[in-house]
CSV table of C-alpha atoms in Angstrom, one decimal:
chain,number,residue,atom,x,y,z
A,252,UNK,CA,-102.1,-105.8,-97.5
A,253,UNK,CA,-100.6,-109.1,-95.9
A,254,UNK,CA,-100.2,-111.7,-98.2
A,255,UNK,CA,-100.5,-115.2,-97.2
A,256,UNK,CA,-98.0,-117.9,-98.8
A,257,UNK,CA,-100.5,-120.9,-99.4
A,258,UNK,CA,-98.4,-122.8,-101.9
A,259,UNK,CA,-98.1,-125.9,-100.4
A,260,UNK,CA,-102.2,-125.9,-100.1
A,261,UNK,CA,-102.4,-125.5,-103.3
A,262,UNK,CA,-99.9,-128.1,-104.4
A,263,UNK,CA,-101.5,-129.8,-101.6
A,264,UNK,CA,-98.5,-131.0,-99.6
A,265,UNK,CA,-100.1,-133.2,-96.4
A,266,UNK,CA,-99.3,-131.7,-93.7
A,267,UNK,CA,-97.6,-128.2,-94.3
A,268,UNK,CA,-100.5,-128.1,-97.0
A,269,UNK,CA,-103.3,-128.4,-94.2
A,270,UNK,CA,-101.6,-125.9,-91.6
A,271,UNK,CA,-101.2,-123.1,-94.6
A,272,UNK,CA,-104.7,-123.4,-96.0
A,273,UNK,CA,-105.9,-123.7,-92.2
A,274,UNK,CA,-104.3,-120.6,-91.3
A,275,UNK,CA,-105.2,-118.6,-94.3
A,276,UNK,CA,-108.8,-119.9,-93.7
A,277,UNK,CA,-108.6,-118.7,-90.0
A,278,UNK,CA,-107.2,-115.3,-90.6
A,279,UNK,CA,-109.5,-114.1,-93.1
A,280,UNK,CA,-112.3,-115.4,-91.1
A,281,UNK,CA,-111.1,-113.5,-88.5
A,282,UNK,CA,-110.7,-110.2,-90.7
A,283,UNK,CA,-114.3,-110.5,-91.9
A,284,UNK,CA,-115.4,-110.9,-88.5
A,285,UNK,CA,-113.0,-107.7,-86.9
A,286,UNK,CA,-113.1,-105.4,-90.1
A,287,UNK,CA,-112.0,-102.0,-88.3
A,288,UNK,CA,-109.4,-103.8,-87.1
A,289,UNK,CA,-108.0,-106.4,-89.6
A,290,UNK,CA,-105.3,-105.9,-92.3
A,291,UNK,CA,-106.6,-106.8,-95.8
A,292,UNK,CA,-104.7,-110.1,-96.7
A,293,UNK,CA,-104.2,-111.2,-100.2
A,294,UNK,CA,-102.7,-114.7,-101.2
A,295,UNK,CA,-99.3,-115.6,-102.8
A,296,UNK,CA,-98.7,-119.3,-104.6
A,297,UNK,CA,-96.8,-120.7,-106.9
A,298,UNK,CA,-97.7,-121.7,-110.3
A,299,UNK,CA,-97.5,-125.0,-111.8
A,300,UNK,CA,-99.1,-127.8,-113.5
A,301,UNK,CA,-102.3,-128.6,-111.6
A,302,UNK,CA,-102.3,-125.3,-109.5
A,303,UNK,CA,-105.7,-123.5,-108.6
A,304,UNK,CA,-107.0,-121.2,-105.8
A,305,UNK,CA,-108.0,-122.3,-102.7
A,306,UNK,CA,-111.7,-123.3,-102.7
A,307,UNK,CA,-113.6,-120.4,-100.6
A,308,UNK,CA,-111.0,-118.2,-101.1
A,309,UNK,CA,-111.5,-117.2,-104.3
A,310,UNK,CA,-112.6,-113.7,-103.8
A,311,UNK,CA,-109.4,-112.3,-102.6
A,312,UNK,CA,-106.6,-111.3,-104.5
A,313,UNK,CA,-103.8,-113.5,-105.2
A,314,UNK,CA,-100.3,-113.3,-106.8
A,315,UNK,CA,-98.5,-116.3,-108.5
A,316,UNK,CA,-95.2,-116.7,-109.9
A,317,UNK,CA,-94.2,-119.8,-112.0
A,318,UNK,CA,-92.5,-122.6,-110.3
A,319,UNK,CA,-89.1,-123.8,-110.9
């Protein structure tokens, strides 16, 4: 399992925010697409006031730790 560091999505930081969450979005599209050859990818974050998953990513696991 990969996991794929989309905090600044989530916090939504301009434009490091847009290349994670762009990236992530791309890769597991790409996985879904090439399933005997993808790696399963998970998302990592961190946790603060306002944080939520990414919208269409839902379904895939994520970690969190708190912020600060």
């Amino acid at each position: 399992m990969i996991y794929l560091d989309v905090s600044a999505a989530v916090h939504r930081r301009a434009g490091l925010g847009r290349y994670a969450e762009s990236l992530a979005r791309a890769l597991v599209a790409w996985a879904q697409t090439h399933p005997d050859e993808a790696p399963t990818f998970a998302l990592f974050y961190n946790r603060g006031r306002g944080s939520r998953p990414l919208a269409g990513l839902e379904h895939l696991p994520a970690r969190t730790v708190r912020a600060g």
